[in-house]
Short mmCIF file of C-alpha atoms and ligand atoms in Angstrom, two decimals:
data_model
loop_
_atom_site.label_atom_id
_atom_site.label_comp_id
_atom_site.label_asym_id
_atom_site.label_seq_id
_atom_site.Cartn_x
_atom_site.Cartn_y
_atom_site.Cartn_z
CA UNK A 1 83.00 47.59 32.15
CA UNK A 2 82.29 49.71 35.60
CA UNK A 3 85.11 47.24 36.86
CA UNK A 4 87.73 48.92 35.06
CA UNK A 5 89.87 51.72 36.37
CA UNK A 6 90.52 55.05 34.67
CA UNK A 7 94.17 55.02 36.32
CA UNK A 8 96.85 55.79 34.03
CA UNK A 9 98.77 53.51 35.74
CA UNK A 10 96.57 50.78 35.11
CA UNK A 11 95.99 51.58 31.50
CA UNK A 12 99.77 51.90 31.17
CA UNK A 13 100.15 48.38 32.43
CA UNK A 14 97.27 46.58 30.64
CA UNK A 15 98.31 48.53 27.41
CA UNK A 16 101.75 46.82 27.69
CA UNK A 17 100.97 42.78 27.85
CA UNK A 18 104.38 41.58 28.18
CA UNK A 19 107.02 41.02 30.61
CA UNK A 20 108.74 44.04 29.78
CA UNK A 21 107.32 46.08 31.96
CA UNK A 22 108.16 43.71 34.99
CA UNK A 23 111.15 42.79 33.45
CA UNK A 24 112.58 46.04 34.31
CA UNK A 25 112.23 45.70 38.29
CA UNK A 26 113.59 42.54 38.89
CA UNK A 27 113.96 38.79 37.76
CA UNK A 28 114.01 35.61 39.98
CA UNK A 29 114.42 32.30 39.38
CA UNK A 30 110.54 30.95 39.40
CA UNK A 31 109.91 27.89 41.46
CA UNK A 32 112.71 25.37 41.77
CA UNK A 33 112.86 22.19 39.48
CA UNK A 34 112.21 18.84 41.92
CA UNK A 35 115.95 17.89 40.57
CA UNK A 36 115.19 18.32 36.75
CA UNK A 37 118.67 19.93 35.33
CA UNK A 38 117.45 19.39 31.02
CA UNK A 39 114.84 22.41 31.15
CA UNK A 40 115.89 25.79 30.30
CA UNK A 41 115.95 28.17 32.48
CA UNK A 42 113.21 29.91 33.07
CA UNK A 43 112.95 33.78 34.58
CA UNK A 44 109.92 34.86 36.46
CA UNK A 45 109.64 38.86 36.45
CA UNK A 46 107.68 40.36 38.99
CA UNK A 47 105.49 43.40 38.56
CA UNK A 48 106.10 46.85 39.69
CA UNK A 49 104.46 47.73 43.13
CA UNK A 50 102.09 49.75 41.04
CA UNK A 51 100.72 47.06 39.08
CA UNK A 52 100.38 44.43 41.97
CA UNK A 53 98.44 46.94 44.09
CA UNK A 54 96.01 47.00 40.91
CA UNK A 55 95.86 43.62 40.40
CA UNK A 56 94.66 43.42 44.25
CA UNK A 57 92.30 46.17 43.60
CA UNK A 58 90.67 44.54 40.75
CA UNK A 59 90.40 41.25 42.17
CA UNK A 60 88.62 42.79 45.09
CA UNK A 61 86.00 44.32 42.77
CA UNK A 62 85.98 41.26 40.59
CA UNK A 63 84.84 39.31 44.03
CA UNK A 64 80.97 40.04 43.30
CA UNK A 65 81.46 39.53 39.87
CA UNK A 66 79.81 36.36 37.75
CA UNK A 67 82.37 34.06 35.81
CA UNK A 68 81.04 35.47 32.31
CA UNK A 69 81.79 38.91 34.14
CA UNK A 70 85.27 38.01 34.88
CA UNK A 71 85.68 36.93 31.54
CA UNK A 72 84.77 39.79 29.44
CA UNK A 73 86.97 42.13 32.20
CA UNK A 74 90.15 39.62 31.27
CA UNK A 75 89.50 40.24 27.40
CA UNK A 76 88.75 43.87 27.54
CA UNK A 77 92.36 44.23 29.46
CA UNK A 78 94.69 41.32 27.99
CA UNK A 79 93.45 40.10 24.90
CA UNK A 80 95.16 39.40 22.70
CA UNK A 81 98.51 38.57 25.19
CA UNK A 82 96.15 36.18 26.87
CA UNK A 83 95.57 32.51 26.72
CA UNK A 84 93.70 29.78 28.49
CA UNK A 85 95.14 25.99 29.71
CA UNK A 86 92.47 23.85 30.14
CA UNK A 87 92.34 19.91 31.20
CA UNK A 88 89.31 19.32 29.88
CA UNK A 89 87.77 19.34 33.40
CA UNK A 90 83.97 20.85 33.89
CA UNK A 91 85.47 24.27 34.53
CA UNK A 92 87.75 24.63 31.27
CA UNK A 93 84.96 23.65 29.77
CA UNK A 94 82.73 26.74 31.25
CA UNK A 95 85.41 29.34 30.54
CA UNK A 96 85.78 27.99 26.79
CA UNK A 97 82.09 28.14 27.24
CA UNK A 98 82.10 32.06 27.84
CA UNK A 99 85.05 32.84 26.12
CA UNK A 100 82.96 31.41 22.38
CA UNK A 101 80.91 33.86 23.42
CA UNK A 102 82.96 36.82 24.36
CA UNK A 103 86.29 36.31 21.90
CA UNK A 104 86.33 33.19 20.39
CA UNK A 105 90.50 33.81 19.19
CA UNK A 106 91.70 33.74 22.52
CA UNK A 107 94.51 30.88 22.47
CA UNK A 108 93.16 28.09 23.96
CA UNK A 109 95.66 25.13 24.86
CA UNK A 110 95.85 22.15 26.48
CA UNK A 111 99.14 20.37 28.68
CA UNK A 112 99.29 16.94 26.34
CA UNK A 113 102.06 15.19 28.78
CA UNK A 114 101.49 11.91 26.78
CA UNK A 115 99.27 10.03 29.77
CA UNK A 116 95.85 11.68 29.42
CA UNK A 117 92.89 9.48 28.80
CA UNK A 118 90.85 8.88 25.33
CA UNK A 119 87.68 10.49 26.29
CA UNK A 120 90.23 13.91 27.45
CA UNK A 121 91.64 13.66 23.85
CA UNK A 122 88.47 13.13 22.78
CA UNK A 123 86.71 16.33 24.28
CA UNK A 124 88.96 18.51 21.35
CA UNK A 125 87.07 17.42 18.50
CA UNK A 126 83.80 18.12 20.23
CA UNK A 127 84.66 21.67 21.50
CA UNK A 128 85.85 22.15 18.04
CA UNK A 129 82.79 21.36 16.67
CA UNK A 130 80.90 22.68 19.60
CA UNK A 131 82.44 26.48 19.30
CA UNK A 132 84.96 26.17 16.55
CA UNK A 133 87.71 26.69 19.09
CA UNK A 134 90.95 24.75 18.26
CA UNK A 135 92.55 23.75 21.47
CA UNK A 136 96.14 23.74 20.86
CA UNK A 137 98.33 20.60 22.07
CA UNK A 138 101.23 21.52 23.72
CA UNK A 139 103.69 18.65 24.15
CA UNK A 140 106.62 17.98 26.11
CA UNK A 141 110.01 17.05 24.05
CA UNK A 142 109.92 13.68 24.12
CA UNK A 143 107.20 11.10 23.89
CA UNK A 144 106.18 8.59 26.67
CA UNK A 145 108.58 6.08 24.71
CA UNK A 146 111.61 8.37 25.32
CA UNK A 147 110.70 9.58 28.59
CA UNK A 148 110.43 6.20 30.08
CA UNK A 149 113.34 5.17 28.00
CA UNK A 150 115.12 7.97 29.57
CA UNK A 151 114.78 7.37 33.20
CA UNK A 152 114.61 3.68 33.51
CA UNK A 153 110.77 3.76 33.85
CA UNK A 154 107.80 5.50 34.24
CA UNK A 155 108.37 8.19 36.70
CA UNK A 156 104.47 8.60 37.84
CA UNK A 157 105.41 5.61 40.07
CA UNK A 158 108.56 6.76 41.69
CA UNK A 159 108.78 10.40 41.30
CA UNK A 160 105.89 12.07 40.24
CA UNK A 161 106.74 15.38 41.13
CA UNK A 162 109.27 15.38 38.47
CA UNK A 163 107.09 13.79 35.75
CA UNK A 164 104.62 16.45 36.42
CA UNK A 165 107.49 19.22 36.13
CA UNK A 166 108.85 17.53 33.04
CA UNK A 167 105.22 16.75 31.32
CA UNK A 168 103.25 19.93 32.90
CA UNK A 169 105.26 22.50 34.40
CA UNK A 170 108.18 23.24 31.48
CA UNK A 171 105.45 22.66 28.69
CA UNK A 172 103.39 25.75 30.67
CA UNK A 173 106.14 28.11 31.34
CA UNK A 174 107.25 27.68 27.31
CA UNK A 175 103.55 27.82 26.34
CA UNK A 176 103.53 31.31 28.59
CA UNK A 177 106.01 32.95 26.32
CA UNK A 178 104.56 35.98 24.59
CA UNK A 179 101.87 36.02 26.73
CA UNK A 180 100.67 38.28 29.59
CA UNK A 181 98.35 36.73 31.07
CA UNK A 182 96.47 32.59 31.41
CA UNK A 183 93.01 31.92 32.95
CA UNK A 184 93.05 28.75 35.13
CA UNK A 185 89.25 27.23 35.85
CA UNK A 186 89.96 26.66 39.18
CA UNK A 187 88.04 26.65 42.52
CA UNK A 188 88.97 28.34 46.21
CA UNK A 189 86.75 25.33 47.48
CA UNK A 190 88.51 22.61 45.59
CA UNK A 191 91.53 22.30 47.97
CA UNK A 192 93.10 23.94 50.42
CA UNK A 193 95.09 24.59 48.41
CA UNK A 194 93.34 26.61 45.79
CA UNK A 195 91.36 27.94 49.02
CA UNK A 196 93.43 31.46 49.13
CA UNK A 197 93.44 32.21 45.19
CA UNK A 198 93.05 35.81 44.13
CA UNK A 199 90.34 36.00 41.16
CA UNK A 200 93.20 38.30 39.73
CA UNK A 201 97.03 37.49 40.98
CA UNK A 202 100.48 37.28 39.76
CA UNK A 203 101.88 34.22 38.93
CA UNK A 204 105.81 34.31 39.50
CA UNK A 205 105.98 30.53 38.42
CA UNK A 206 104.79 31.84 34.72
CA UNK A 207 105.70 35.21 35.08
CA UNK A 208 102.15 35.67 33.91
CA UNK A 209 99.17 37.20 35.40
CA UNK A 210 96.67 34.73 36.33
CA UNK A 211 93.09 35.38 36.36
CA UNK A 212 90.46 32.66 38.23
CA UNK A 213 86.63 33.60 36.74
CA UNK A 214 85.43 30.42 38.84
CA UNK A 215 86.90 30.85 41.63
CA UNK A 216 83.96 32.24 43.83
CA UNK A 217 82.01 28.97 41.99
CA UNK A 218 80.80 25.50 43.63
CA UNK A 219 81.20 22.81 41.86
CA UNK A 220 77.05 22.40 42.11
CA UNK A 221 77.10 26.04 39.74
CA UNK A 222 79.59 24.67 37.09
CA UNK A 223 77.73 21.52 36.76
CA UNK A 224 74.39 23.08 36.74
CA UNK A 225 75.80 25.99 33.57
CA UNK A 226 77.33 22.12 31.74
CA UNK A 227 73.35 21.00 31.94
CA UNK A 228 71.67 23.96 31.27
CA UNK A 229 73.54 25.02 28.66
CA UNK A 230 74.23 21.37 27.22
CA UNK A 231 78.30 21.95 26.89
CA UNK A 232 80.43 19.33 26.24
CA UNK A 233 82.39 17.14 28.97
CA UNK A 234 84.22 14.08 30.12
CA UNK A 235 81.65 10.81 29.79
CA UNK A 236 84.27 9.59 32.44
CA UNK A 237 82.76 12.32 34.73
CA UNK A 238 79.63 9.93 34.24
CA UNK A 239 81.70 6.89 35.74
CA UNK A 240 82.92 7.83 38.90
CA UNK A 241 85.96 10.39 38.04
CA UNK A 242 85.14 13.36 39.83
CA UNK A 243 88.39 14.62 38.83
CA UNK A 244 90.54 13.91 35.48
CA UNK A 245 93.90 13.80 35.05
CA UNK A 246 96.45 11.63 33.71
CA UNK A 247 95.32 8.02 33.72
CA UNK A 248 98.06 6.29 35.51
CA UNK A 249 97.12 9.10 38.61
CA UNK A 250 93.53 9.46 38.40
CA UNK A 251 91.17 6.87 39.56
CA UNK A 252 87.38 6.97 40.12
CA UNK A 253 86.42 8.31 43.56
CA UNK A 254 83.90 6.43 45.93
CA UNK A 255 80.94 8.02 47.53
CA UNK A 256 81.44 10.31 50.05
CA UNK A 257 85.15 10.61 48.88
CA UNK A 258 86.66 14.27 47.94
CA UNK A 259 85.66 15.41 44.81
CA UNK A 260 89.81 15.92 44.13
CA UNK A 261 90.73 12.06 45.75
CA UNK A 262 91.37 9.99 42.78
CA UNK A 263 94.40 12.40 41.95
CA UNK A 264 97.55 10.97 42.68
CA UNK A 265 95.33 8.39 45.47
CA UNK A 266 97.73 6.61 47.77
CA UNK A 267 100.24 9.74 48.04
CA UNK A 268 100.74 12.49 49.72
CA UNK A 269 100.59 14.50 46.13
CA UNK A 270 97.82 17.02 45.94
CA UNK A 271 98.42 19.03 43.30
CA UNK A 272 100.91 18.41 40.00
CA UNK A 273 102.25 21.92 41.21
CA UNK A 274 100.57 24.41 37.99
CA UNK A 275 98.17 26.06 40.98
CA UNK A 276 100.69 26.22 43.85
CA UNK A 277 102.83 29.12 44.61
CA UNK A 278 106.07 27.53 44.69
FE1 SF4 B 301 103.15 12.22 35.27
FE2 SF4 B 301 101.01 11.57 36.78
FE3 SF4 B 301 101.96 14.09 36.73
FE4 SF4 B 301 100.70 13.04 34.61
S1 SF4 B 301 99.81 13.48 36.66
S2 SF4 B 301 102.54 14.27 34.55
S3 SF4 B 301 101.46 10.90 34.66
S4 SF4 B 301 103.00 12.24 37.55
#
């Protein structure tokens, strides 16, 4: 692509998918557990100078650039060291969309924490039949059953920032392993949160690099490519649930409301911590 730099020191760093490279600069403890002490530890390298001021570069010139664009750039330069988590959400659904089209054996998986709704599970078997992509389950180590058994309840009541370390965050960081790189569908105008997110960045929480392709996109364009292009999606979407998550913290929004306010509604909780930076 015209996107791609000649550098040797960006073809050095792109030819080498793994940590290694980073590893050899420095390792930090990635973002700290909300009081979990059972996961293994888990080491965060950080990229060499060199390869952070490229990954600024490129997401500067990747700015301009269409989602299908983005896409194609992230294969040509990771593949086959990347991988893609999806929710099921519209914009997984786009990037699985492109990525049938562009290479179809990118690792595809999905953060199965035990409380996801029928119609998520669901949405598998039709991208499967849709594009022949198998997205992979990746579970936690116990079950609901155990979990709850565990800690004297469900935790989604009384501390949901640990059930979503437990149920999301370890089961991402081991999924990560052996990987360079993860594309996330999200969107700069879904959140403040998500409002600063490079199209290209590093993630220290994965030690991964972490590419956006919709990042520039509304959720107006997303929705539009799901019609046009007749791609599969959440029939809950069609009932009120602007955004899907787990069912015991999702609820339908009402009009007017935040396309993001049926996630985790009643708290303070935002975000189940995958997209923030600590
Ligand atoms: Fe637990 Fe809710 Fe987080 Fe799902 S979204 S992992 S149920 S706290």
């Amino acid at each position: 692509m015209s996107l791609t730099p000649e550098s040797a020191t960006a073809q050095d760093v792109t030819a080498t998918p793994t940590v290694s490279n980073a590893a050899r600069v420095s390792a930090a403890p990635a973002g700290s557990s909300p009081g979990n002490s059972n996961t293994a530890p888990i080491v965060a390298p950080t990229p060499d100078p060199a390869e952070l001021d490229w990954m600024k570069e490129q997401s500067k010139l990747l700015e301009g650039a269409s989602p299908r664009d983005i896409i194609a750039w992230t294969v040509e330069h990771y593949f086959p060291k990347l991988t893609m988590a999806t929710a099921f959400g519209p914009e997984g659904l786009v990037i699985i969309h492109y990525l049938a089209q562009i290479e179809p054996r990118t690792p595809v998986f999905n953060l199965d924490t035990g409380y996801q709704f029928k119609e998520t599970l669901e949405l598998r078997d039709r991208i499967a039949a849709r594009y022949g992509i198998e997205v992979e389950m990746k579970q936690p180590s116990t079950t609901v059953a155990e979990y709850e058994a565990q800690n004297g309840g469900p935790l989604y009541q009384t501390a949901s920032d640990k059930c979503c370390f437990d149920r999301k965050i370890t089961v991402l960081r081991q999924a990560a392993v052996g990987f360079r790189e993860w594309m996330s569908g999200i969107r700069r105008d879904q959140s403040p949160d998500r409002a600063s997110s490079p199209i290209v960045g590093w993630d220290k929480k994965f030690g991964l690099v972490k590419v956006s392709p919709l990042a520039n996109w509304t959720k107006k364009e997303v929705w539009k490519l799901i019609s046009d292009e007749n791609i599969p999606y959440n029939p809950l979407h069609d009932q009120g649930y602007t955004s899907i998550g787990c069912w015991p913290c999702t609820r339908a929004v009402l009009f007017g409301e935040d396309e993001r306010a049926g996630r985790w509604s009643g708290s303070a909780k935002t975000e189940c911590g995958l997209h923030s930076a600590d």
